[in-house]
Amino acid sequence: MLQQSGFGIAITGSGAATPTAYLDNQSLAQLVETSDEWITTRTGIRQRRLAAASDSLSSLATAAAAEAIAMAGIAAEELDLIILATSTADDLFGSASQIQAQLGARQAVAFDLTAACSGFVFGLVTAAQFIRTGVYRNVLLIGADILSRWVDWSDRRTCILFGDGAGAVVMQASECDRLLGFELRSDGSMNNCLNLGYRGQPKSLVEEVSIGQGGYQPITMNGQEVYRFAVKRVPEVIEKALYRADISVDKVDWLVLHQANQRILDAVADRLHIPPEKVISNLANYGNTSAASIPIALDEAVRQGQIKPGDTIAAAGFGAGLTWGAAIFQWGR
C-alpha cells in the first residue's frame, strides 16, 4: 500500500532478551500445590524465565534493543525516538531514558508508555503517528516487563503464569506503508479484573494534614473473567483492524497474539478461522511476559525463518486496564 500523504512505516528490525534462569512447572510445584499436568493443560506454559535480583529492566531492554538496531542496519545515534512499553520500570519516574543512555542514542527523545499486556500494540500505534506526520524517521519500540517482582509466589492462580523478558522492533519511515490498519480499545469498568494496585496507610504530618504512604501490592486477577473477555473481544478487534486494512483474514500469514494462555490463542484463531499452523506460540518456554510477549514471539519467528519479508501479520495485545488492540502489518521493508 503506497502512503498518499505523509510517510509510510516499515518494521525493519527485531530483537529479544530474556533472563538465563528459568523455573519449570515441576520446580514450581515445590512452592504451591500444583503440577506440570495441571498447568500445561490449563495454560500451555511449561517454564518461565525469571530475572535475578541483580537484573534490571533497563539492561534486558537495552540488550533486546541492540539486536533490533543491528538487524535494521542503523546506528543507535540515528534513532529519533525510543518508546518503552512497560508496567514494571526500574524507576517509577520511567526507565526509557536509562535505555537511551545505555544505547548511546544521544539524538533520541525517550519516554515510557504503560498499557500492561497491550503495551506493545499501543506503542506500535503511538510510534506510527510520529513517523506518519514526518516528525521522526527512526523509532525504537521496546516491550519489557519483570513481573516476577510483583507476583505473589504463594498464589497459584497467578504465579504459574508470569515470566520476565524484553523484545524490541525498529520502525522507520518508508515510501511503502507496511502498517496496514489498527484498532485500540479500553474498558475501565473491568479494571478490577486484573490489578497491580497501590495500597497506602494514612500518615499524619501536622494537625489536620495527613497523606497516604505505602507501596504496590502483588498482582491479583480474576482469571475466568479475563479469559471470557479475551476470547470475545480479541477476535472482534482483529476483525476491525482487518477491515481498516481492507484485507480479508485469509490474507493473514501469521497471527501473533499476546502470549497469555494457549487456550486463548486457540480460541481466538478458531473464531477467526485461522489454521493452527499460522499461529505463533512460544509461551510454553517463556510464560506471560506482558508487554514483551509479542515482540519476543515475533523476533523468535523471524530469526527461525518462519516470518519472512513481506509476510502479513495480525498482532493483538490484551490485558489490564482492561485494554486491547490489534495491528495489521507486513514484516520488513
PDB file of C-alpha atoms in Angstrom, residues 37-327:
ATOM      1  CA  GLU A  37      -0.061 -31.583  34.104  1.00  0.00           C
ATOM      2  CA  TRP A  38      -2.400 -29.093  35.811  1.00  0.00           C
ATOM      3  CA  ILE A  39      -0.506 -26.048  34.495  1.00  0.00           C
ATOM      4  CA  THR A  40       0.125 -27.259  30.948  1.00  0.00           C
ATOM      5  CA  THR A  41      -3.450 -28.413  30.315  1.00  0.00           C
ATOM      6  CA  ARG A  42      -4.897 -25.104  31.534  1.00  0.00           C
ATOM      7  CA  THR A  43      -2.303 -22.635  30.201  1.00  0.00           C
ATOM      8  CA  GLY A  44       0.177 -24.351  27.851  1.00  0.00           C
ATOM      9  CA  ILE A  45       3.060 -22.961  29.929  1.00  0.00           C
ATOM     10  CA  ARG A  46       5.908 -25.344  30.835  1.00  0.00           C
ATOM     11  CA  GLN A  47       8.500 -22.901  32.181  1.00  0.00           C
ATOM     12  CA  ARG A  48       9.126 -19.205  32.657  1.00  0.00           C
ATOM     13  CA  ARG A  49      12.312 -17.085  32.635  1.00  0.00           C
ATOM     14  CA  LEU A  50      12.908 -15.124  35.840  1.00  0.00           C
ATOM     15  CA  ALA A  51      15.116 -12.101  36.428  1.00  0.00           C
ATOM     16  CA  ALA A  52      17.615 -12.246  39.287  1.00  0.00           C
ATOM     17  CA  ALA A  53      17.720  -9.583  41.980  1.00  0.00           C
ATOM     18  CA  SER A  54      20.774  -8.135  40.231  1.00  0.00           C
ATOM     19  CA  ASP A  55      18.992  -7.875  36.851  1.00  0.00           C
ATOM     20  CA  SER A  56      17.310  -4.677  35.750  1.00  0.00           C
ATOM     21  CA  LEU A  57      14.551  -3.912  33.296  1.00  0.00           C
ATOM     22  CA  SER A  58      16.765  -1.386  31.530  1.00  0.00           C
ATOM     23  CA  SER A  59      19.551  -3.935  30.939  1.00  0.00           C
ATOM     24  CA  LEU A  60      17.144  -6.507  29.447  1.00  0.00           C
ATOM     25  CA  ALA A  61      15.518  -3.814  27.302  1.00  0.00           C
ATOM     26  CA  THR A  62      18.875  -2.477  26.142  1.00  0.00           C
ATOM     27  CA  ALA A  63      20.014  -5.960  25.069  1.00  0.00           C
ATOM     28  CA  ALA A  64      16.822  -6.527  23.057  1.00  0.00           C
ATOM     29  CA  ALA A  65      17.075  -3.041  21.556  1.00  0.00           C
ATOM     30  CA  ALA A  66      20.676  -3.562  20.452  1.00  0.00           C
ATOM     31  CA  GLU A  67      19.649  -6.673  18.494  1.00  0.00           C
ATOM     32  CA  ALA A  68      16.794  -4.830  16.790  1.00  0.00           C
ATOM     33  CA  ILE A  69      19.022  -1.892  15.845  1.00  0.00           C
ATOM     34  CA  ALA A  70      21.635  -4.244  14.391  1.00  0.00           C
ATOM     35  CA  MET A  71      19.034  -6.093  12.299  1.00  0.00           C
ATOM     36  CA  ALA A  72      17.665  -2.787  10.990  1.00  0.00           C
ATOM     37  CA  GLY A  73      21.157  -1.811   9.886  1.00  0.00           C
ATOM     38  CA  ILE A  74      21.267   1.565  11.577  1.00  0.00           C
ATOM     39  CA  ALA A  75      23.333   3.079  14.377  1.00  0.00           C
ATOM     40  CA  ALA A  76      21.870   3.996  17.763  1.00  0.00           C
ATOM     41  CA  GLU A  77      22.812   7.620  17.066  1.00  0.00           C
ATOM     42  CA  GLU A  78      20.309   7.614  14.185  1.00  0.00           C
ATOM     43  CA  LEU A  79      17.328   6.944  16.454  1.00  0.00           C
ATOM     44  CA  ASP A  80      14.920   9.862  16.858  1.00  0.00           C
ATOM     45  CA  LEU A  81      12.580   8.336  19.435  1.00  0.00           C
ATOM     46  CA  ILE A  82      12.548   5.490  21.976  1.00  0.00           C
ATOM     47  CA  ILE A  83       9.255   4.246  23.412  1.00  0.00           C
ATOM     48  CA  LEU A  84       9.413   1.765  26.287  1.00  0.00           C
ATOM     49  CA  ALA A  85       6.153  -0.116  26.849  1.00  0.00           C
ATOM     50  CA  THR A  86       6.308  -1.426  30.416  1.00  0.00           C
ATOM     51  CA  SER A  87       4.397  -1.685  33.676  1.00  0.00           C
ATOM     52  CA  THR A  88       7.463  -2.596  35.753  1.00  0.00           C
ATOM     53  CA  ALA A  89      10.013   0.166  35.245  1.00  0.00           C
ATOM     54  CA  ASP A  90      13.119   0.164  37.442  1.00  0.00           C
ATOM     55  CA  ASP A  91      12.226   3.732  38.382  1.00  0.00           C
ATOM     56  CA  LEU A  92       8.639   4.904  38.893  1.00  0.00           C
ATOM     57  CA  PHE A  93       9.615   8.072  37.005  1.00  0.00           C
ATOM     58  CA  GLY A  94      10.443   5.908  33.977  1.00  0.00           C
ATOM     59  CA  SER A  95      13.266   3.785  32.531  1.00  0.00           C
ATOM     60  CA  ALA A  96      13.300   4.806  28.846  1.00  0.00           C
ATOM     61  CA  SER A  97      15.933   7.496  29.369  1.00  0.00           C
ATOM     62  CA  GLN A  98      18.249   4.986  31.066  1.00  0.00           C
ATOM     63  CA  ILE A  99      17.976   2.777  27.974  1.00  0.00           C
ATOM     64  CA  GLN A 100      18.676   5.771  25.729  1.00  0.00           C
ATOM     65  CA  ALA A 101      21.894   6.427  27.657  1.00  0.00           C
ATOM     66  CA  GLN A 102      22.956   2.759  27.696  1.00  0.00           C
ATOM     67  CA  LEU A 103      22.472   2.517  23.923  1.00  0.00           C
ATOM     68  CA  GLY A 104      24.293   5.780  23.255  1.00  0.00           C
ATOM     69  CA  ALA A 105      21.246   7.069  21.345  1.00  0.00           C
ATOM     70  CA  ARG A 106      22.112  10.675  22.024  1.00  0.00           C
ATOM     71  CA  GLN A 107      19.698  12.177  19.497  1.00  0.00           C
ATOM     72  CA  ALA A 108      16.620  10.254  20.668  1.00  0.00           C
ATOM     73  CA  VAL A 109      13.878  11.504  22.935  1.00  0.00           C
ATOM     74  CA  ALA A 110      12.676   8.695  25.217  1.00  0.00           C
ATOM     75  CA  PHE A 111       9.593   8.020  27.284  1.00  0.00           C
ATOM     76  CA  ASP A 112       7.679   5.189  28.964  1.00  0.00           C
ATOM     77  CA  LEU A 113       4.192   4.057  27.951  1.00  0.00           C
ATOM     78  CA  THR A 114       2.033   1.943  30.256  1.00  0.00           C
ATOM     79  CA  ALA A 115      -0.761  -0.243  28.909  1.00  0.00           C
ATOM     80  CA  ALA A 116       0.178  -3.569  30.566  1.00  0.00           C
ATOM     81  CA  CYS A 117      -0.042  -6.563  28.206  1.00  0.00           C
ATOM     82  CA  SER A 118      -1.423  -4.337  25.426  1.00  0.00           C
ATOM     83  CA  GLY A 119       1.583  -2.025  25.726  1.00  0.00           C
ATOM     84  CA  PHE A 120       3.485  -3.183  22.645  1.00  0.00           C
ATOM     85  CA  VAL A 121       0.499  -2.750  20.302  1.00  0.00           C
ATOM     86  CA  PHE A 122      -0.373   0.616  21.852  1.00  0.00           C
ATOM     87  CA  GLY A 123       3.289   1.627  21.487  1.00  0.00           C
ATOM     88  CA  LEU A 124       3.352   0.492  17.856  1.00  0.00           C
ATOM     89  CA  VAL A 125       0.405   2.727  17.006  1.00  0.00           C
ATOM     90  CA  THR A 126       1.836   5.636  19.019  1.00  0.00           C
ATOM     91  CA  ALA A 127       5.204   5.390  17.256  1.00  0.00           C
ATOM     92  CA  ALA A 128       3.466   5.237  13.872  1.00  0.00           C
ATOM     93  CA  GLN A 129       1.872   8.632  14.402  1.00  0.00           C
ATOM     94  CA  PHE A 130       5.268  10.306  14.870  1.00  0.00           C
ATOM     95  CA  ILE A 131       6.521   8.726  11.642  1.00  0.00           C
ATOM     96  CA  ARG A 132       3.399   9.404   9.588  1.00  0.00           C
ATOM     97  CA  THR A 133       3.423  13.094  10.448  1.00  0.00           C
ATOM     98  CA  GLY A 134       7.060  13.360   9.396  1.00  0.00           C
ATOM     99  CA  VAL A 135       8.313  14.329  12.853  1.00  0.00           C
ATOM    100  CA  TYR A 136      10.642  11.329  13.258  1.00  0.00           C
ATOM    101  CA  ARG A 137      12.121   8.789  10.840  1.00  0.00           C
ATOM    102  CA  ASN A 138      13.726   6.126  13.075  1.00  0.00           C
ATOM    103  CA  VAL A 139      11.844   4.877  16.143  1.00  0.00           C
ATOM    104  CA  LEU A 140      12.797   2.140  18.608  1.00  0.00           C
ATOM    105  CA  LEU A 141       9.849   0.451  20.312  1.00  0.00           C
ATOM    106  CA  ILE A 142      10.563  -1.830  23.273  1.00  0.00           C
ATOM    107  CA  GLY A 143       8.171  -4.024  25.232  1.00  0.00           C
ATOM    108  CA  ALA A 144       9.698  -5.157  28.518  1.00  0.00           C
ATOM    109  CA  ASP A 145       8.458  -6.372  31.888  1.00  0.00           C
ATOM    110  CA  ILE A 146       9.774  -8.041  35.028  1.00  0.00           C
ATOM    111  CA  LEU A 147       6.516  -9.200  36.565  1.00  0.00           C
ATOM    112  CA  SER A 148       8.250 -11.661  38.912  1.00  0.00           C
ATOM    113  CA  ARG A 149       8.887  -8.642  41.149  1.00  0.00           C
ATOM    114  CA  TRP A 150       5.146  -8.287  41.684  1.00  0.00           C
ATOM    115  CA  VAL A 151       3.896 -11.868  41.794  1.00  0.00           C
ATOM    116  CA  ASP A 152       2.623 -13.474  44.998  1.00  0.00           C
ATOM    117  CA  TRP A 153       4.554 -16.739  44.773  1.00  0.00           C
ATOM    118  CA  SER A 154       2.106 -18.403  47.164  1.00  0.00           C
ATOM    119  CA  ASP A 155      -0.874 -17.662  44.872  1.00  0.00           C
ATOM    120  CA  ARG A 156      -1.142 -20.493  42.363  1.00  0.00           C
ATOM    121  CA  ARG A 157      -3.752 -18.591  40.326  1.00  0.00           C
ATOM    122  CA  THR A 158      -1.117 -16.071  39.216  1.00  0.00           C
ATOM    123  CA  CYS A 159       2.388 -17.392  39.964  1.00  0.00           C
ATOM    124  CA  ILE A 160       2.090 -20.112  37.310  1.00  0.00           C
ATOM    125  CA  LEU A 161       1.531 -17.548  34.552  1.00  0.00           C
ATOM    126  CA  PHE A 162       4.153 -14.842  34.504  1.00  0.00           C
ATOM    127  CA  GLY A 163       7.727 -14.581  33.251  1.00  0.00           C
ATOM    128  CA  ASP A 164      10.250 -11.840  32.523  1.00  0.00           C
ATOM    129  CA  GLY A 165      11.769 -10.545  29.299  1.00  0.00           C
ATOM    130  CA  ALA A 166      12.145  -7.811  26.698  1.00  0.00           C
ATOM    131  CA  GLY A 167      11.503  -7.522  22.976  1.00  0.00           C
ATOM    132  CA  ALA A 168      12.063  -4.656  20.555  1.00  0.00           C
ATOM    133  CA  VAL A 169      11.479  -3.507  16.999  1.00  0.00           C
ATOM    134  CA  VAL A 170      12.824  -0.668  14.871  1.00  0.00           C
ATOM    135  CA  MET A 171      10.241   1.274  12.866  1.00  0.00           C
ATOM    136  CA  GLN A 172      11.387   3.511  10.007  1.00  0.00           C
ATOM    137  CA  ALA A 173       9.862   5.978   7.588  1.00  0.00           C
ATOM    138  CA  SER A 174       9.261   4.326   4.242  1.00  0.00           C
ATOM    139  CA  GLU A 175       7.727   5.105   0.858  1.00  0.00           C
ATOM    140  CA  CYS A 176       5.649   1.919   1.131  1.00  0.00           C
ATOM    141  CA  ASP A 177       3.418   1.775   4.181  1.00  0.00           C
ATOM    142  CA  ARG A 178       3.670  -1.605   5.896  1.00  0.00           C
ATOM    143  CA  LEU A 179       1.328  -0.724   8.783  1.00  0.00           C
ATOM    144  CA  LEU A 180      -1.975  -1.558   7.111  1.00  0.00           C
ATOM    145  CA  GLY A 181      -4.519  -0.982   9.864  1.00  0.00           C
ATOM    146  CA  PHE A 182      -5.125  -0.933  13.608  1.00  0.00           C
ATOM    147  CA  GLU A 183      -7.775  -0.673  16.298  1.00  0.00           C
ATOM    148  CA  LEU A 184      -7.329   0.146  20.010  1.00  0.00           C
ATOM    149  CA  ARG A 185      -9.860  -0.209  22.828  1.00  0.00           C
ATOM    150  CA  SER A 186     -10.172   0.321  26.606  1.00  0.00           C
ATOM    151  CA  ASP A 187     -12.833  -0.536  29.184  1.00  0.00           C
ATOM    152  CA  GLY A 188     -12.106   0.827  32.650  1.00  0.00           C
ATOM    153  CA  SER A 189     -15.312  -0.657  34.061  1.00  0.00           C
ATOM    154  CA  MET A 190     -13.461  -4.007  34.097  1.00  0.00           C
ATOM    155  CA  ASN A 191     -10.343  -2.621  35.769  1.00  0.00           C
ATOM    156  CA  ASN A 192     -10.827  -4.748  38.881  1.00  0.00           C
ATOM    157  CA  CYS A 193     -10.318  -7.975  36.885  1.00  0.00           C
ATOM    158  CA  LEU A 194      -6.525  -7.556  36.753  1.00  0.00           C
ATOM    159  CA  ASN A 195      -4.588  -5.298  39.096  1.00  0.00           C
ATOM    160  CA  LEU A 196      -1.187  -4.396  40.421  1.00  0.00           C
ATOM    161  CA  GLY A 197      -2.533  -1.832  42.833  1.00  0.00           C
ATOM    162  CA  TYR A 198      -1.126   0.730  45.244  1.00  0.00           C
ATOM    163  CA  ARG A 199      -2.140   0.465  48.878  1.00  0.00           C
ATOM    164  CA  GLY A 200      -1.300   3.198  51.362  1.00  0.00           C
ATOM    165  CA  GLN A 201      -1.751   3.938  55.034  1.00  0.00           C
ATOM    166  CA  PRO A 202      -2.638   7.369  56.406  1.00  0.00           C
ATOM    167  CA  LYS A 203       0.309   9.291  57.806  1.00  0.00           C
ATOM    168  CA  SER A 204      -0.258  12.492  59.781  1.00  0.00           C
ATOM    169  CA  LEU A 205       2.156  15.321  59.001  1.00  0.00           C
ATOM    170  CA  VAL A 206       0.744  18.151  61.095  1.00  0.00           C
ATOM    171  CA  GLU A 207      -2.628  18.779  62.687  1.00  0.00           C
ATOM    172  CA  GLU A 208      -5.453  18.347  60.134  1.00  0.00           C
ATOM    173  CA  VAL A 209      -2.996  17.399  57.345  1.00  0.00           C
ATOM    174  CA  SER A 210      -2.391  13.750  56.551  1.00  0.00           C
ATOM    175  CA  ILE A 211      -1.186  11.881  53.488  1.00  0.00           C
ATOM    176  CA  GLY A 212      -1.099   8.273  52.335  1.00  0.00           C
ATOM    177  CA  GLN A 213       2.141   6.333  52.030  1.00  0.00           C
ATOM    178  CA  GLY A 214       2.639   2.703  51.103  1.00  0.00           C
ATOM    179  CA  GLY A 215       3.574   0.504  48.190  1.00  0.00           C
ATOM    180  CA  TYR A 216       2.283  -1.675  45.384  1.00  0.00           C
ATOM    181  CA  GLN A 217       0.641  -4.986  46.197  1.00  0.00           C
ATOM    182  CA  PRO A 218       1.122  -8.280  44.298  1.00  0.00           C
ATOM    183  CA  ILE A 219      -0.831  -8.984  41.113  1.00  0.00           C
ATOM    184  CA  THR A 220      -4.456 -10.036  41.557  1.00  0.00           C
ATOM    185  CA  MET A 221      -6.545 -11.472  38.728  1.00  0.00           C
ATOM    186  CA  ASN A 222      -9.982 -12.854  38.023  1.00  0.00           C
ATOM    187  CA  GLY A 223      -8.802 -15.449  35.534  1.00  0.00           C
ATOM    188  CA  GLN A 224     -12.243 -16.559  34.335  1.00  0.00           C
ATOM    189  CA  GLU A 225     -13.349 -13.003  33.551  1.00  0.00           C
ATOM    190  CA  VAL A 226     -10.096 -12.200  31.735  1.00  0.00           C
ATOM    191  CA  TYR A 227     -10.448 -15.380  29.673  1.00  0.00           C
ATOM    192  CA  ARG A 228     -14.044 -14.595  28.702  1.00  0.00           C
ATOM    193  CA  PHE A 229     -13.080 -11.024  27.845  1.00  0.00           C
ATOM    194  CA  ALA A 230     -10.134 -12.110  25.675  1.00  0.00           C
ATOM    195  CA  VAL A 231     -11.872 -14.795  23.619  1.00  0.00           C
ATOM    196  CA  LYS A 232     -14.737 -12.408  22.825  1.00  0.00           C
ATOM    197  CA  ARG A 233     -13.034  -9.055  22.360  1.00  0.00           C
ATOM    198  CA  VAL A 234      -9.741 -10.030  20.709  1.00  0.00           C
ATOM    199  CA  PRO A 235     -11.303 -11.593  17.581  1.00  0.00           C
ATOM    200  CA  GLU A 236     -13.556  -8.540  17.292  1.00  0.00           C
ATOM    201  CA  VAL A 237     -10.692  -6.068  17.428  1.00  0.00           C
ATOM    202  CA  ILE A 238      -8.637  -8.066  14.912  1.00  0.00           C
ATOM    203  CA  GLU A 239     -11.611  -8.109  12.535  1.00  0.00           C
ATOM    204  CA  LYS A 240     -11.950  -4.340  12.938  1.00  0.00           C
ATOM    205  CA  ALA A 241      -8.242  -3.822  12.213  1.00  0.00           C
ATOM    206  CA  LEU A 242      -8.517  -6.078   9.152  1.00  0.00           C
ATOM    207  CA  TYR A 243     -11.493  -4.010   7.969  1.00  0.00           C
ATOM    208  CA  ARG A 244      -9.447  -0.817   8.343  1.00  0.00           C
ATOM    209  CA  ALA A 245      -6.607  -2.502   6.435  1.00  0.00           C
ATOM    210  CA  ASP A 246      -9.079  -3.546   3.745  1.00  0.00           C
ATOM    211  CA  ILE A 247      -7.854  -7.136   3.690  1.00  0.00           C
ATOM    212  CA  SER A 248      -9.587 -10.419   4.460  1.00  0.00           C
ATOM    213  CA  VAL A 249      -8.494 -12.801   7.193  1.00  0.00           C
ATOM    214  CA  ASP A 250      -7.321 -15.386   4.651  1.00  0.00           C
ATOM    215  CA  LYS A 251      -4.595 -12.926   3.596  1.00  0.00           C
ATOM    216  CA  VAL A 252      -3.030 -13.096   7.079  1.00  0.00           C
ATOM    217  CA  ASP A 253       0.167 -15.160   7.080  1.00  0.00           C
ATOM    218  CA  TRP A 254       0.744 -15.147  10.837  1.00  0.00           C
ATOM    219  CA  LEU A 255      -1.284 -14.499  13.981  1.00  0.00           C
ATOM    220  CA  VAL A 256       0.961 -13.125  16.742  1.00  0.00           C
ATOM    221  CA  LEU A 257      -1.095 -12.703  19.906  1.00  0.00           C
ATOM    222  CA  HIS A 258      -0.077 -11.671  23.386  1.00  0.00           C
ATOM    223  CA  GLN A 259       1.259 -14.911  24.857  1.00  0.00           C
ATOM    224  CA  ALA A 260      -1.052 -15.244  27.863  1.00  0.00           C
ATOM    225  CA  ASN A 261      -2.637 -18.683  27.611  1.00  0.00           C
ATOM    226  CA  GLN A 262      -2.609 -21.323  24.869  1.00  0.00           C
ATOM    227  CA  ARG A 263      -6.360 -21.848  25.237  1.00  0.00           C
ATOM    228  CA  ILE A 264      -6.900 -18.155  24.432  1.00  0.00           C
ATOM    229  CA  LEU A 265      -4.639 -18.390  21.386  1.00  0.00           C
ATOM    230  CA  ASP A 266      -6.525 -21.449  20.174  1.00  0.00           C
ATOM    231  CA  ALA A 267      -9.960 -19.917  20.798  1.00  0.00           C
ATOM    232  CA  VAL A 268      -9.131 -16.647  19.010  1.00  0.00           C
ATOM    233  CA  ALA A 269      -7.675 -18.471  15.997  1.00  0.00           C
ATOM    234  CA  ASP A 270     -10.710 -20.756  15.851  1.00  0.00           C
ATOM    235  CA  ARG A 271     -13.172 -17.847  15.906  1.00  0.00           C
ATOM    236  CA  LEU A 272     -11.247 -16.128  13.113  1.00  0.00           C
ATOM    237  CA  HIS A 273     -10.933 -19.397  11.139  1.00  0.00           C
ATOM    238  CA  ILE A 274      -7.142 -19.087  11.145  1.00  0.00           C
ATOM    239  CA  PRO A 275      -5.467 -22.530  10.948  1.00  0.00           C
ATOM    240  CA  PRO A 276      -3.180 -23.566  13.843  1.00  0.00           C
ATOM    241  CA  GLU A 277      -0.077 -23.600  11.624  1.00  0.00           C
ATOM    242  CA  LYS A 278      -0.412 -19.818  11.208  1.00  0.00           C
ATOM    243  CA  VAL A 279      -0.439 -19.156  14.984  1.00  0.00           C
ATOM    244  CA  ILE A 280       2.884 -18.161  16.548  1.00  0.00           C
ATOM    245  CA  SER A 281       3.187 -19.573  20.065  1.00  0.00           C
ATOM    246  CA  ASN A 282       6.212 -19.670  22.372  1.00  0.00           C
ATOM    247  CA  LEU A 283       4.534 -19.231  25.764  1.00  0.00           C
ATOM    248  CA  ALA A 284       5.448 -22.805  26.733  1.00  0.00           C
ATOM    249  CA  ASN A 285       9.043 -21.615  27.198  1.00  0.00           C
ATOM    250  CA  TYR A 286       8.548 -18.068  28.473  1.00  0.00           C
ATOM    251  CA  GLY A 287       5.139 -17.740  30.139  1.00  0.00           C
ATOM    252  CA  ASN A 288       3.264 -14.456  30.045  1.00  0.00           C
ATOM    253  CA  THR A 289       5.869 -11.687  29.678  1.00  0.00           C
ATOM    254  CA  SER A 290       3.268  -8.903  29.407  1.00  0.00           C
ATOM    255  CA  ALA A 291       4.341  -6.099  27.031  1.00  0.00           C
ATOM    256  CA  ALA A 292       7.361  -8.164  25.960  1.00  0.00           C
ATOM    257  CA  SER A 293       5.423 -11.205  24.749  1.00  0.00           C
ATOM    258  CA  ILE A 294       4.513 -10.086  21.211  1.00  0.00           C
ATOM    259  CA  PRO A 295       7.965  -8.755  20.258  1.00  0.00           C
ATOM    260  CA  ILE A 296       9.728 -11.799  21.780  1.00  0.00           C
ATOM    261  CA  ALA A 297       7.478 -14.140  19.780  1.00  0.00           C
ATOM    262  CA  LEU A 298       7.896 -12.008  16.654  1.00  0.00           C
ATOM    263  CA  ASP A 299      11.688 -11.926  16.924  1.00  0.00           C
ATOM    264  CA  GLU A 300      11.945 -15.664  17.533  1.00  0.00           C
ATOM    265  CA  ALA A 301       9.783 -16.411  14.482  1.00  0.00           C
ATOM    266  CA  VAL A 302      11.805 -14.011  12.308  1.00  0.00           C
ATOM    267  CA  ARG A 303      15.151 -15.476  13.366  1.00  0.00           C
ATOM    268  CA  GLN A 304      13.899 -19.042  12.860  1.00  0.00           C
ATOM    269  CA  GLY A 305      12.859 -18.167   9.309  1.00  0.00           C
ATOM    270  CA  GLN A 306       9.124 -18.606   9.859  1.00  0.00           C
ATOM    271  CA  ILE A 307       8.237 -14.944   9.300  1.00  0.00           C
ATOM    272  CA  LYS A 308       9.732 -13.653   6.053  1.00  0.00           C
ATOM    273  CA  PRO A 309       9.884 -10.184   4.446  1.00  0.00           C
ATOM    274  CA  GLY A 310       6.502  -9.238   3.038  1.00  0.00           C
ATOM    275  CA  ASP A 311       4.505 -11.593   5.282  1.00  0.00           C
ATOM    276  CA  THR A 312       1.287 -10.122   6.666  1.00  0.00           C
ATOM    277  CA  ILE A 313       0.956 -10.297  10.445  1.00  0.00           C
ATOM    278  CA  ALA A 314      -2.079  -9.773  12.649  1.00  0.00           C
ATOM    279  CA  ALA A 315      -0.849  -8.862  16.140  1.00  0.00           C
ATOM    280  CA  ALA A 316      -3.100  -8.321  19.140  1.00  0.00           C
ATOM    281  CA  GLY A 317      -2.499  -7.474  22.782  1.00  0.00           C
ATOM    282  CA  PHE A 318      -4.948  -7.625  25.682  1.00  0.00           C
ATOM    283  CA  GLY A 319      -4.750  -7.189  29.422  1.00  0.00           C
ATOM    284  CA  ALA A 320      -5.010  -4.923  32.424  1.00  0.00           C
ATOM    285  CA  GLY A 321      -6.956  -1.720  32.143  1.00  0.00           C
ATOM    286  CA  LEU A 322      -8.739  -3.510  30.645  1.00  0.00           C
ATOM    287  CA  THR A 323      -7.124  -2.673  27.316  1.00  0.00           C
ATOM    288  CA  TRP A 324      -6.920  -4.462  23.995  1.00  0.00           C
ATOM    289  CA  GLY A 325      -5.855  -3.686  20.481  1.00  0.00           C
ATOM    290  CA  ALA A 326      -4.729  -5.101  17.151  1.00  0.00           C
ATOM    291  CA  ALA A 327      -2.376  -4.039  14.369  1.00  0.00           C
TER     292      ALA A 327
END
